[in-house]
Amino acid sequence: MKEPVEGPLFTARTCREYLKMFNLNPPDLKGLRILDCPGGASSFTPIMAAAGFDVMACDIMYGEEPEILGERCREHLRILTEALKRIKDTFKWDFYKSPDEMLEKRLKACSCFEESYRLNPDLYIRGDLRDLPFDDSEFDLVVSSHLLFIYEHRLDREFHRSALEELTRVGSEVRIYPIVRENGELADYARELINNGMRGVDVDVDVDVDVVEVDYEFRRGGNRMLILRR
């Protein structure tokens, strides 16, 4: 058996998952400049870019060769799938009917990413979430998946403060999913934002905080996203 991966996984999610997680309607996205951060190996950027949308992805892992990222993604997806099989009952199997189906679809998403990353490198920008290489208000919409809040047991308050400050600096609207920890309970940092606004994490910007229910619940309890609007 492989050793557990230390730190966040570099995995893939499908474009269809993104549309569900972030309550996105493609016709409404025409003309918007969109950033996926951290993008990982998801197929959202390659599929949306191929359809003519103005979209790019940013991740601290970008800059490696396509084959290296592709292999890392496939390895992490298989580790994740084996782990989910051991705790299968803590997840809802509606979107995916089984762990094996999830693996199959996400491996396809990984291949989609790897090909796009090879052919369209300008769409993939290496960057640290705490110090993004973009101008102020460069994006109309930023989507951020499966790093903030869910890893609050590994990423401390200062990481969250810096990341939220940067995301709201570069994007007029930021959507973050999920807002629960790995056990499905609302993350402490997310609760502070919901109750106190951005002041709860000491970010000195005028940002509205909203919580929206979405038509996607894989991890039980994870059917809401956070929206930050400047």
JSON list of C-alpha atoms in Angstrom, two decimals:
[
{"chain": "A", "resi": 1, "resn": "MET", "atom": "CA", "xyz": [0.00, 0.00, 0.00]},
{"chain": "A", "resi": 2, "resn": "LYS", "atom": "CA", "xyz": [1.25, 3.47, -0.87]},
{"chain": "A", "resi": 3, "resn": "GLU", "atom": "CA", "xyz": [2.10, 5.90, 1.90]},
{"chain": "A", "resi": 4, "resn": "PRO", "atom": "CA", "xyz": [-0.45, 8.69, 2.53]},
{"chain": "A", "resi": 5, "resn": "VAL", "atom": "CA", "xyz": [0.23, 11.92, 0.68]},
{"chain": "A", "resi": 6, "resn": "GLU", "atom": "CA", "xyz": [1.45, 14.74, 2.89]},
{"chain": "A", "resi": 7, "resn": "GLY", "atom": "CA", "xyz": [-0.38, 18.01, 2.25]},
{"chain": "A", "resi": 8, "resn": "PRO", "atom": "CA", "xyz": [-3.14, 18.81, -0.24]},
{"chain": "A", "resi": 9, "resn": "LEU", "atom": "CA", "xyz": [-3.61, 16.39, -3.11]},
{"chain": "A", "resi": 10, "resn": "PHE", "atom": "CA", "xyz": [-2.93, 17.35, -6.72]},
{"chain": "A", "resi": 11, "resn": "THR", "atom": "CA", "xyz": [-6.02, 15.82, -8.28]},
{"chain": "A", "resi": 12, "resn": "ALA", "atom": "CA", "xyz": [-8.55, 16.40, -11.04]},
{"chain": "A", "resi": 13, "resn": "ARG", "atom": "CA", "xyz": [-12.23, 17.26, -10.98]},
{"chain": "A", "resi": 14, "resn": "THR", "atom": "CA", "xyz": [-14.44, 17.38, -14.02]},
{"chain": "A", "resi": 15, "resn": "CYS", "atom": "CA", "xyz": [-15.82, 20.49, -15.66]},
{"chain": "A", "resi": 16, "resn": "ARG", "atom": "CA", "xyz": [-19.31, 19.22, -14.88]},
{"chain": "A", "resi": 17, "resn": "GLU", "atom": "CA", "xyz": [-18.41, 19.07, -11.19]},
{"chain": "A", "resi": 18, "resn": "TYR", "atom": "CA", "xyz": [-17.24, 22.67, -11.34]},
{"chain": "A", "resi": 19, "resn": "LEU", "atom": "CA", "xyz": [-20.49, 23.84, -12.90]},
{"chain": "A", "resi": 20, "resn": "LYS", "atom": "CA", "xyz": [-22.36, 22.12, -10.06]},
{"chain": "A", "resi": 21, "resn": "MET", "atom": "CA", "xyz": [-20.02, 23.09, -7.21]},
{"chain": "A", "resi": 22, "resn": "PHE", "atom": "CA", "xyz": [-19.98, 26.75, -8.13]},
{"chain": "A", "resi": 23, "resn": "ASN", "atom": "CA", "xyz": [-23.54, 27.06, -9.48]},
{"chain": "A", "resi": 24, "resn": "LEU", "atom": "CA", "xyz": [-22.26, 28.17, -12.88]},
{"chain": "A", "resi": 25, "resn": "ASN", "atom": "CA", "xyz": [-24.44, 28.62, -15.95]},
{"chain": "A", "resi": 26, "resn": "PRO", "atom": "CA", "xyz": [-22.16, 28.82, -19.04]},
{"chain": "A", "resi": 27, "resn": "PRO", "atom": "CA", "xyz": [-24.29, 31.38, -20.97]},
{"chain": "A", "resi": 28, "resn": "ASP", "atom": "CA", "xyz": [-23.91, 33.75, -18.01]},
{"chain": "A", "resi": 29, "resn": "LEU", "atom": "CA", "xyz": [-20.11, 33.47, -18.19]},
{"chain": "A", "resi": 30, "resn": "LYS", "atom": "CA", "xyz": [-19.71, 34.87, -21.70]},
{"chain": "A", "resi": 31, "resn": "GLY", "atom": "CA", "xyz": [-17.56, 37.99, -21.65]},
{"chain": "A", "resi": 32, "resn": "LEU", "atom": "CA", "xyz": [-16.25, 37.33, -18.13]},
{"chain": "A", "resi": 33, "resn": "ARG", "atom": "CA", "xyz": [-12.57, 36.86, -17.34]},
{"chain": "A", "resi": 34, "resn": "ILE", "atom": "CA", "xyz": [-12.40, 33.77, -15.12]},
{"chain": "A", "resi": 35, "resn": "LEU", "atom": "CA", "xyz": [-9.65, 32.31, -12.93]},
{"chain": "A", "resi": 36, "resn": "ASP", "atom": "CA", "xyz": [-9.54, 28.84, -11.37]},
{"chain": "A", "resi": 37, "resn": "CYS", "atom": "CA", "xyz": [-7.24, 29.01, -8.36]},
{"chain": "A", "resi": 38, "resn": "PRO", "atom": "CA", "xyz": [-5.89, 26.60, -7.30]},
{"chain": "A", "resi": 39, "resn": "GLY", "atom": "CA", "xyz": [-6.66, 24.81, -10.55]},
{"chain": "A", "resi": 40, "resn": "GLY", "atom": "CA", "xyz": [-4.95, 21.48, -9.96]},
{"chain": "A", "resi": 41, "resn": "ALA", "atom": "CA", "xyz": [-5.48, 19.09, -12.86]},
{"chain": "A", "resi": 42, "resn": "SER", "atom": "CA", "xyz": [-9.17, 19.78, -13.34]},
{"chain": "A", "resi": 43, "resn": "SER", "atom": "CA", "xyz": [-10.76, 19.89, -16.77]},
{"chain": "A", "resi": 44, "resn": "PHE", "atom": "CA", "xyz": [-12.69, 23.12, -16.14]},
{"chain": "A", "resi": 45, "resn": "THR", "atom": "CA", "xyz": [-10.10, 25.41, -17.76]},
{"chain": "A", "resi": 46, "resn": "PRO", "atom": "CA", "xyz": [-9.32, 23.26, -20.82]},
{"chain": "A", "resi": 47, "resn": "ILE", "atom": "CA", "xyz": [-12.97, 22.57, -21.62]},
{"chain": "A", "resi": 48, "resn": "MET", "atom": "CA", "xyz": [-14.16, 26.12, -21.02]},
{"chain": "A", "resi": 49, "resn": "ALA", "atom": "CA", "xyz": [-11.24, 27.61, -22.96]},
{"chain": "A", "resi": 50, "resn": "ALA", "atom": "CA", "xyz": [-11.92, 25.28, -25.88]},
{"chain": "A", "resi": 51, "resn": "ALA", "atom": "CA", "xyz": [-15.54, 26.48, -25.83]},
{"chain": "A", "resi": 52, "resn": "GLY", "atom": "CA", "xyz": [-14.40, 30.09, -26.22]},
{"chain": "A", "resi": 53, "resn": "PHE", "atom": "CA", "xyz": [-14.54, 31.32, -22.63]},
{"chain": "A", "resi": 54, "resn": "ASP", "atom": "CA", "xyz": [-11.87, 33.65, -21.25]},
{"chain": "A", "resi": 55, "resn": "VAL", "atom": "CA", "xyz": [-10.48, 31.40, -18.54]},
{"chain": "A", "resi": 56, "resn": "MET", "atom": "CA", "xyz": [-7.13, 30.43, -17.03]},
{"chain": "A", "resi": 57, "resn": "ALA", "atom": "CA", "xyz": [-5.85, 28.47, -14.05]},
{"chain": "A", "resi": 58, "resn": "CYS", "atom": "CA", "xyz": [-3.26, 29.15, -11.38]},
{"chain": "A", "resi": 59, "resn": "ASP", "atom": "CA", "xyz": [-1.57, 26.63, -9.10]},
{"chain": "A", "resi": 60, "resn": "ILE", "atom": "CA", "xyz": [1.69, 26.46, -7.18]},
{"chain": "A", "resi": 61, "resn": "MET", "atom": "CA", "xyz": [2.41, 23.10, -8.85]},
{"chain": "A", "resi": 62, "resn": "TYR", "atom": "CA", "xyz": [2.38, 24.49, -12.37]},
{"chain": "A", "resi": 63, "resn": "GLY", "atom": "CA", "xyz": [5.78, 24.84, -14.02]},
{"chain": "A", "resi": 64, "resn": "GLU", "atom": "CA", "xyz": [6.52, 21.11, -13.91]},
{"chain": "A", "resi": 65, "resn": "GLU", "atom": "CA", "xyz": [6.54, 19.08, -17.13]},
{"chain": "A", "resi": 66, "resn": "PRO", "atom": "CA", "xyz": [3.10, 17.84, -18.28]},
{"chain": "A", "resi": 67, "resn": "GLU", "atom": "CA", "xyz": [4.04, 14.19, -17.79]},
{"chain": "A", "resi": 68, "resn": "ILE", "atom": "CA", "xyz": [5.15, 14.82, -14.21]},
{"chain": "A", "resi": 69, "resn": "LEU", "atom": "CA", "xyz": [1.92, 16.60, -13.28]},
{"chain": "A", "resi": 70, "resn": "GLY", "atom": "CA", "xyz": [-0.18, 14.02, -15.08]},
{"chain": "A", "resi": 71, "resn": "GLU", "atom": "CA", "xyz": [1.47, 11.14, -13.28]},
{"chain": "A", "resi": 72, "resn": "ARG", "atom": "CA", "xyz": [1.23, 12.91, -9.92]},
{"chain": "A", "resi": 73, "resn": "CYS", "atom": "CA", "xyz": [-2.47, 13.50, -10.50]},
{"chain": "A", "resi": 74, "resn": "ARG", "atom": "CA", "xyz": [-3.14, 9.89, -11.45]},
{"chain": "A", "resi": 75, "resn": "GLU", "atom": "CA", "xyz": [-1.23, 8.62, -8.42]},
{"chain": "A", "resi": 76, "resn": "HIS", "atom": "CA", "xyz": [-3.12, 10.96, -6.07]},
{"chain": "A", "resi": 77, "resn": "LEU", "atom": "CA", "xyz": [-6.47, 10.07, -7.62]},
{"chain": "A", "resi": 78, "resn": "ARG", "atom": "CA", "xyz": [-5.85, 6.38, -7.03]},
{"chain": "A", "resi": 79, "resn": "ILE", "atom": "CA", "xyz": [-4.76, 7.01, -3.44]},
{"chain": "A", "resi": 80, "resn": "LEU", "atom": "CA", "xyz": [-7.87, 9.14, -2.88]},
{"chain": "A", "resi": 81, "resn": "THR", "atom": "CA", "xyz": [-10.15, 6.49, -4.39]},
{"chain": "A", "resi": 82, "resn": "GLU", "atom": "CA", "xyz": [-8.76, 3.74, -2.19]},
{"chain": "A", "resi": 83, "resn": "ALA", "atom": "CA", "xyz": [-9.19, 5.97, 0.86]},
{"chain": "A", "resi": 84, "resn": "LEU", "atom": "CA", "xyz": [-12.80, 6.77, -0.08]},
{"chain": "A", "resi": 85, "resn": "LYS", "atom": "CA", "xyz": [-13.62, 3.10, -0.44]},
{"chain": "A", "resi": 86, "resn": "ARG", "atom": "CA", "xyz": [-12.73, 2.65, 3.25]},
{"chain": "A", "resi": 87, "resn": "ILE", "atom": "CA", "xyz": [-15.09, 5.46, 4.32]},
{"chain": "A", "resi": 88, "resn": "LYS", "atom": "CA", "xyz": [-17.63, 5.19, 1.52]},
{"chain": "A", "resi": 89, "resn": "ASP", "atom": "CA", "xyz": [-20.65, 5.73, 3.77]},
{"chain": "A", "resi": 90, "resn": "THR", "atom": "CA", "xyz": [-19.53, 9.22, 4.72]},
{"chain": "A", "resi": 91, "resn": "PHE", "atom": "CA", "xyz": [-20.10, 10.38, 1.12]},
{"chain": "A", "resi": 92, "resn": "LYS", "atom": "CA", "xyz": [-23.22, 10.71, -1.02]},
{"chain": "A", "resi": 93, "resn": "TRP", "atom": "CA", "xyz": [-23.12, 8.65, -4.18]},
{"chain": "A", "resi": 94, "resn": "ASP", "atom": "CA", "xyz": [-25.54, 10.62, -6.34]},
{"chain": "A", "resi": 95, "resn": "PHE", "atom": "CA", "xyz": [-23.28, 12.56, -8.69]},
{"chain": "A", "resi": 96, "resn": "TYR", "atom": "CA", "xyz": [-20.98, 9.54, -8.87]},
{"chain": "A", "resi": 97, "resn": "LYS", "atom": "CA", "xyz": [-22.51, 6.12, -8.32]},
{"chain": "A", "resi": 98, "resn": "SER", "atom": "CA", "xyz": [-19.34, 4.52, -6.97]},
{"chain": "A", "resi": 99, "resn": "PRO", "atom": "CA", "xyz": [-15.69, 5.25, -6.17]},
{"chain": "A", "resi": 100, "resn": "ASP", "atom": "CA", "xyz": [-14.66, 3.43, -9.35]},
{"chain": "A", "resi": 101, "resn": "GLU", "atom": "CA", "xyz": [-16.88, 5.64, -11.51]},
{"chain": "A", "resi": 102, "resn": "MET", "atom": "CA", "xyz": [-15.43, 8.69, -9.78]},
{"chain": "A", "resi": 103, "resn": "LEU", "atom": "CA", "xyz": [-11.91, 7.48, -10.55]},
{"chain": "A", "resi": 104, "resn": "GLU", "atom": "CA", "xyz": [-12.76, 6.80, -14.18]},
{"chain": "A", "resi": 105, "resn": "LYS", "atom": "CA", "xyz": [-14.27, 10.27, -14.78]},
{"chain": "A", "resi": 106, "resn": "ARG", "atom": "CA", "xyz": [-11.56, 12.12, -12.91]},
{"chain": "A", "resi": 107, "resn": "LEU", "atom": "CA", "xyz": [-8.79, 10.24, -14.73]},
{"chain": "A", "resi": 108, "resn": "LYS", "atom": "CA", "xyz": [-10.34, 11.47, -17.97]},
{"chain": "A", "resi": 109, "resn": "ALA", "atom": "CA", "xyz": [-10.35, 14.99, -16.57]},
{"chain": "A", "resi": 110, "resn": "CYS", "atom": "CA", "xyz": [-6.68, 14.58, -15.67]},
{"chain": "A", "resi": 111, "resn": "SER", "atom": "CA", "xyz": [-5.84, 13.52, -19.24]},
{"chain": "A", "resi": 112, "resn": "CYS", "atom": "CA", "xyz": [-7.79, 16.49, -20.58]},
{"chain": "A", "resi": 113, "resn": "PHE", "atom": "CA", "xyz": [-5.78, 18.81, -18.35]},
{"chain": "A", "resi": 114, "resn": "GLU", "atom": "CA", "xyz": [-2.45, 17.20, -19.25]},
{"chain": "A", "resi": 115, "resn": "GLU", "atom": "CA", "xyz": [-3.06, 17.63, -22.99]},
{"chain": "A", "resi": 116, "resn": "SER", "atom": "CA", "xyz": [-4.19, 21.24, -22.59]},
{"chain": "A", "resi": 117, "resn": "TYR", "atom": "CA", "xyz": [-1.28, 22.02, -20.26]},
{"chain": "A", "resi": 118, "resn": "ARG", "atom": "CA", "xyz": [1.09, 20.72, -22.94]},
{"chain": "A", "resi": 119, "resn": "LEU", "atom": "CA", "xyz": [-0.55, 22.49, -25.89]},
{"chain": "A", "resi": 120, "resn": "ASN", "atom": "CA", "xyz": [-1.70, 25.72, -24.21]},
{"chain": "A", "resi": 121, "resn": "PRO", "atom": "CA", "xyz": [0.83, 26.54, -21.49]},
{"chain": "A", "resi": 122, "resn": "ASP", "atom": "CA", "xyz": [-0.20, 30.21, -21.36]},
{"chain": "A", "resi": 123, "resn": "LEU", "atom": "CA", "xyz": [-3.48, 29.15, -19.73]},
{"chain": "A", "resi": 124, "resn": "TYR", "atom": "CA", "xyz": [-1.64, 27.76, -16.69]},
{"chain": "A", "resi": 125, "resn": "ILE", "atom": "CA", "xyz": [0.18, 30.18, -14.40]},
{"chain": "A", "resi": 126, "resn": "ARG", "atom": "CA", "xyz": [2.35, 29.13, -11.51]},
{"chain": "A", "resi": 127, "resn": "GLY", "atom": "CA", "xyz": [1.51, 31.08, -8.38]},
{"chain": "A", "resi": 128, "resn": "ASP", "atom": "CA", "xyz": [1.19, 30.95, -4.63]},
{"chain": "A", "resi": 129, "resn": "LEU", "atom": "CA", "xyz": [-2.34, 31.59, -3.39]},
{"chain": "A", "resi": 130, "resn": "ARG", "atom": "CA", "xyz": [-0.92, 34.03, -0.84]},
{"chain": "A", "resi": 131, "resn": "ASP", "atom": "CA", "xyz": [0.88, 36.14, -3.47]},
{"chain": "A", "resi": 132, "resn": "LEU", "atom": "CA", "xyz": [-0.88, 35.83, -6.82]},
{"chain": "A", "resi": 133, "resn": "PRO", "atom": "CA", "xyz": [0.88, 37.07, -9.97]},
{"chain": "A", "resi": 134, "resn": "PHE", "atom": "CA", "xyz": [-2.10, 39.09, -11.22]},
{"chain": "A", "resi": 135, "resn": "ASP", "atom": "CA", "xyz": [-3.18, 42.72, -11.22]},
{"chain": "A", "resi": 136, "resn": "ASP", "atom": "CA", "xyz": [-5.88, 44.14, -9.00]},
{"chain": "A", "resi": 137, "resn": "SER", "atom": "CA", "xyz": [-9.39, 43.30, -10.31]},
{"chain": "A", "resi": 138, "resn": "GLU", "atom": "CA", "xyz": [-7.92, 41.37, -13.24]},
{"chain": "A", "resi": 139, "resn": "PHE", "atom": "CA", "xyz": [-10.74, 38.81, -13.11]},
{"chain": "A", "resi": 140, "resn": "ASP", "atom": "CA", "xyz": [-14.50, 39.13, -12.98]},
{"chain": "A", "resi": 141, "resn": "LEU", "atom": "CA", "xyz": [-14.87, 35.72, -11.34]},
{"chain": "A", "resi": 142, "resn": "VAL", "atom": "CA", "xyz": [-12.48, 33.52, -9.36]},
{"chain": "A", "resi": 143, "resn": "VAL", "atom": "CA", "xyz": [-13.40, 29.96, -8.38]},
{"chain": "A", "resi": 144, "resn": "SER", "atom": "CA", "xyz": [-11.43, 28.21, -5.66]},
{"chain": "A", "resi": 145, "resn": "SER", "atom": "CA", "xyz": [-11.96, 24.52, -4.97]},
{"chain": "A", "resi": 146, "resn": "HIS", "atom": "CA", "xyz": [-10.94, 22.10, -2.22]},
{"chain": "A", "resi": 147, "resn": "LEU", "atom": "CA", "xyz": [-8.11, 23.91, -0.50]},
{"chain": "A", "resi": 148, "resn": "LEU", "atom": "CA", "xyz": [-9.38, 26.70, 1.74]},
{"chain": "A", "resi": 149, "resn": "PHE", "atom": "CA", "xyz": [-11.48, 25.65, 4.75]},
{"chain": "A", "resi": 150, "resn": "ILE", "atom": "CA", "xyz": [-11.37, 21.91, 4.00]},
{"chain": "A", "resi": 151, "resn": "TYR", "atom": "CA", "xyz": [-7.67, 21.88, 4.95]},
{"chain": "A", "resi": 152, "resn": "GLU", "atom": "CA", "xyz": [-7.95, 24.28, 7.89]},
{"chain": "A", "resi": 153, "resn": "HIS", "atom": "CA", "xyz": [-6.38, 21.60, 10.08]},
{"chain": "A", "resi": 154, "resn": "ARG", "atom": "CA", "xyz": [-3.19, 22.01, 8.01]},
{"chain": "A", "resi": 155, "resn": "LEU", "atom": "CA", "xyz": [-3.46, 25.58, 6.69]},
{"chain": "A", "resi": 156, "resn": "ASP", "atom": "CA", "xyz": [-3.49, 28.09, 9.52]},
{"chain": "A", "resi": 157, "resn": "ARG", "atom": "CA", "xyz": [-5.38, 31.34, 10.02]},
{"chain": "A", "resi": 158, "resn": "GLU", "atom": "CA", "xyz": [-2.59, 33.41, 8.47]},
{"chain": "A", "resi": 159, "resn": "PHE", "atom": "CA", "xyz": [-2.66, 31.29, 5.31]},
{"chain": "A", "resi": 160, "resn": "HIS", "atom": "CA", "xyz": [-6.41, 31.78, 5.02]},
{"chain": "A", "resi": 161, "resn": "ARG", "atom": "CA", "xyz": [-6.16, 35.51, 5.69]},
{"chain": "A", "resi": 162, "resn": "SER", "atom": "CA", "xyz": [-3.49, 36.00, 3.02]},
{"chain": "A", "resi": 163, "resn": "ALA", "atom": "CA", "xyz": [-5.27, 33.78, 0.50]},
{"chain": "A", "resi": 164, "resn": "LEU", "atom": "CA", "xyz": [-8.63, 35.49, 0.96]},
{"chain": "A", "resi": 165, "resn": "GLU", "atom": "CA", "xyz": [-6.99, 38.89, 0.70]},
{"chain": "A", "resi": 166, "resn": "GLU", "atom": "CA", "xyz": [-5.32, 37.91, -2.58]},
{"chain": "A", "resi": 167, "resn": "LEU", "atom": "CA", "xyz": [-8.37, 36.22, -4.09]},
{"chain": "A", "resi": 168, "resn": "THR", "atom": "CA", "xyz": [-10.54, 39.25, -3.41]},
{"chain": "A", "resi": 169, "resn": "ARG", "atom": "CA", "xyz": [-7.80, 41.55, -4.68]},
{"chain": "A", "resi": 170, "resn": "VAL", "atom": "CA", "xyz": [-7.60, 39.92, -8.11]},
{"chain": "A", "resi": 171, "resn": "GLY", "atom": "CA", "xyz": [-11.28, 38.97, -8.50]},
{"chain": "A", "resi": 172, "resn": "SER", "atom": "CA", "xyz": [-14.44, 41.05, -8.30]},
{"chain": "A", "resi": 173, "resn": "GLU", "atom": "CA", "xyz": [-16.33, 37.94, -7.23]},
{"chain": "A", "resi": 174, "resn": "VAL", "atom": "CA", "xyz": [-14.83, 34.88, -5.54]},
{"chain": "A", "resi": 175, "resn": "ARG", "atom": "CA", "xyz": [-16.62, 31.57, -5.11]},
{"chain": "A", "resi": 176, "resn": "ILE", "atom": "CA", "xyz": [-15.14, 29.02, -2.69]},
{"chain": "A", "resi": 177, "resn": "TYR", "atom": "CA", "xyz": [-16.23, 25.38, -2.35]},
{"chain": "A", "resi": 178, "resn": "PRO", "atom": "CA", "xyz": [-16.53, 23.50, -0.05]},
{"chain": "A", "resi": 179, "resn": "ILE", "atom": "CA", "xyz": [-16.85, 25.38, 3.24]},
{"chain": "A", "resi": 180, "resn": "VAL", "atom": "CA", "xyz": [-16.75, 22.27, 5.41]},
{"chain": "A", "resi": 181, "resn": "ARG", "atom": "CA", "xyz": [-13.85, 20.39, 6.90]},
{"chain": "A", "resi": 182, "resn": "GLU", "atom": "CA", "xyz": [-13.02, 16.82, 5.92]},
{"chain": "A", "resi": 183, "resn": "ASN", "atom": "CA", "xyz": [-15.55, 15.53, 8.49]},
{"chain": "A", "resi": 184, "resn": "GLY", "atom": "CA", "xyz": [-18.38, 17.50, 6.87]},
{"chain": "A", "resi": 185, "resn": "GLU", "atom": "CA", "xyz": [-18.69, 20.09, 9.65]},
{"chain": "A", "resi": 186, "resn": "LEU", "atom": "CA", "xyz": [-18.65, 23.79, 8.85]},
{"chain": "A", "resi": 187, "resn": "ALA", "atom": "CA", "xyz": [-15.06, 25.02, 8.99]},
{"chain": "A", "resi": 188, "resn": "ASP", "atom": "CA", "xyz": [-14.24, 27.45, 11.79]},
{"chain": "A", "resi": 189, "resn": "TYR", "atom": "CA", "xyz": [-12.78, 30.04, 9.42]},
{"chain": "A", "resi": 190, "resn": "ALA", "atom": "CA", "xyz": [-15.83, 29.83, 7.17]},
{"chain": "A", "resi": 191, "resn": "ARG", "atom": "CA", "xyz": [-18.11, 30.31, 10.17]},
{"chain": "A", "resi": 192, "resn": "GLU", "atom": "CA", "xyz": [-16.16, 33.43, 11.14]},
{"chain": "A", "resi": 193, "resn": "LEU", "atom": "CA", "xyz": [-16.60, 34.86, 7.67]},
{"chain": "A", "resi": 194, "resn": "ILE", "atom": "CA", "xyz": [-20.31, 34.09, 7.64]},
{"chain": "A", "resi": 195, "resn": "ASN", "atom": "CA", "xyz": [-20.87, 35.61, 11.09]},
{"chain": "A", "resi": 196, "resn": "ASN", "atom": "CA", "xyz": [-18.44, 38.54, 11.01]},
{"chain": "A", "resi": 197, "resn": "GLY", "atom": "CA", "xyz": [-17.68, 39.25, 7.36]},
{"chain": "A", "resi": 198, "resn": "MET", "atom": "CA", "xyz": [-14.10, 39.69, 6.20]},
{"chain": "A", "resi": 199, "resn": "ARG", "atom": "CA", "xyz": [-13.25, 41.42, 9.49]},
{"chain": "A", "resi": 200, "resn": "GLY", "atom": "CA", "xyz": [-13.33, 37.95, 11.02]},
{"chain": "A", "resi": 201, "resn": "VAL", "atom": "CA", "xyz": [-10.07, 37.13, 9.30]},
{"chain": "A", "resi": 202, "resn": "ASP", "atom": "CA", "xyz": [-8.63, 40.65, 9.58]},
{"chain": "A", "resi": 203, "resn": "VAL", "atom": "CA", "xyz": [-8.79, 41.45, 5.87]},
{"chain": "A", "resi": 204, "resn": "ASP", "atom": "CA", "xyz": [-9.19, 45.19, 5.43]},
{"chain": "A", "resi": 205, "resn": "VAL", "atom": "CA", "xyz": [-11.31, 45.31, 2.27]},
{"chain": "A", "resi": 206, "resn": "ASP", "atom": "CA", "xyz": [-14.97, 46.08, 1.64]},
{"chain": "A", "resi": 207, "resn": "VAL", "atom": "CA", "xyz": [-16.35, 42.67, 0.71]},
{"chain": "A", "resi": 208, "resn": "ASP", "atom": "CA", "xyz": [-19.86, 41.24, 0.96]},
{"chain": "A", "resi": 209, "resn": "VAL", "atom": "CA", "xyz": [-20.05, 37.64, 2.21]},
{"chain": "A", "resi": 210, "resn": "ASP", "atom": "CA", "xyz": [-22.83, 35.30, 1.15]},
{"chain": "A", "resi": 211, "resn": "VAL", "atom": "CA", "xyz": [-23.53, 31.57, 1.44]},
{"chain": "A", "resi": 212, "resn": "VAL", "atom": "CA", "xyz": [-25.37, 29.82, -1.37]},
{"chain": "A", "resi": 213, "resn": "GLU", "atom": "CA", "xyz": [-26.70, 26.27, -1.51]},
{"chain": "A", "resi": 214, "resn": "VAL", "atom": "CA", "xyz": [-25.57, 24.36, -4.60]},
{"chain": "A", "resi": 215, "resn": "ASP", "atom": "CA", "xyz": [-26.87, 21.31, -6.43]},
{"chain": "A", "resi": 216, "resn": "TYR", "atom": "CA", "xyz": [-23.85, 19.22, -5.52]},
{"chain": "A", "resi": 217, "resn": "GLU", "atom": "CA", "xyz": [-23.17, 17.28, -2.34]},
{"chain": "A", "resi": 218, "resn": "PHE", "atom": "CA", "xyz": [-20.47, 14.65, -2.47]},
{"chain": "A", "resi": 219, "resn": "ARG", "atom": "CA", "xyz": [-19.05, 15.01, 1.01]},
{"chain": "A", "resi": 220, "resn": "ARG", "atom": "CA", "xyz": [-22.03, 14.91, 3.36]},
{"chain": "A", "resi": 221, "resn": "GLY", "atom": "CA", "xyz": [-22.82, 18.43, 4.52]},
{"chain": "A", "resi": 222, "resn": "GLY", "atom": "CA", "xyz": [-20.89, 19.95, 1.64]},
{"chain": "A", "resi": 223, "resn": "ASN", "atom": "CA", "xyz": [-23.71, 21.48, -0.39]},
{"chain": "A", "resi": 224, "resn": "ARG", "atom": "CA", "xyz": [-22.89, 25.16, 0.11]},
{"chain": "A", "resi": 225, "resn": "MET", "atom": "CA", "xyz": [-20.37, 27.57, -1.30]},
{"chain": "A", "resi": 226, "resn": "LEU", "atom": "CA", "xyz": [-19.11, 30.93, -0.08]},
{"chain": "A", "resi": 227, "resn": "ILE", "atom": "CA", "xyz": [-19.37, 33.99, -2.32]},
{"chain": "A", "resi": 228, "resn": "LEU", "atom": "CA", "xyz": [-17.22, 37.07, -1.69]},
{"chain": "A", "resi": 229, "resn": "ARG", "atom": "CA", "xyz": [-18.09, 40.20, -3.70]},
{"chain": "A", "resi": 230, "resn": "ARG", "atom": "CA", "xyz": [-16.28, 43.51, -3.77]}
]
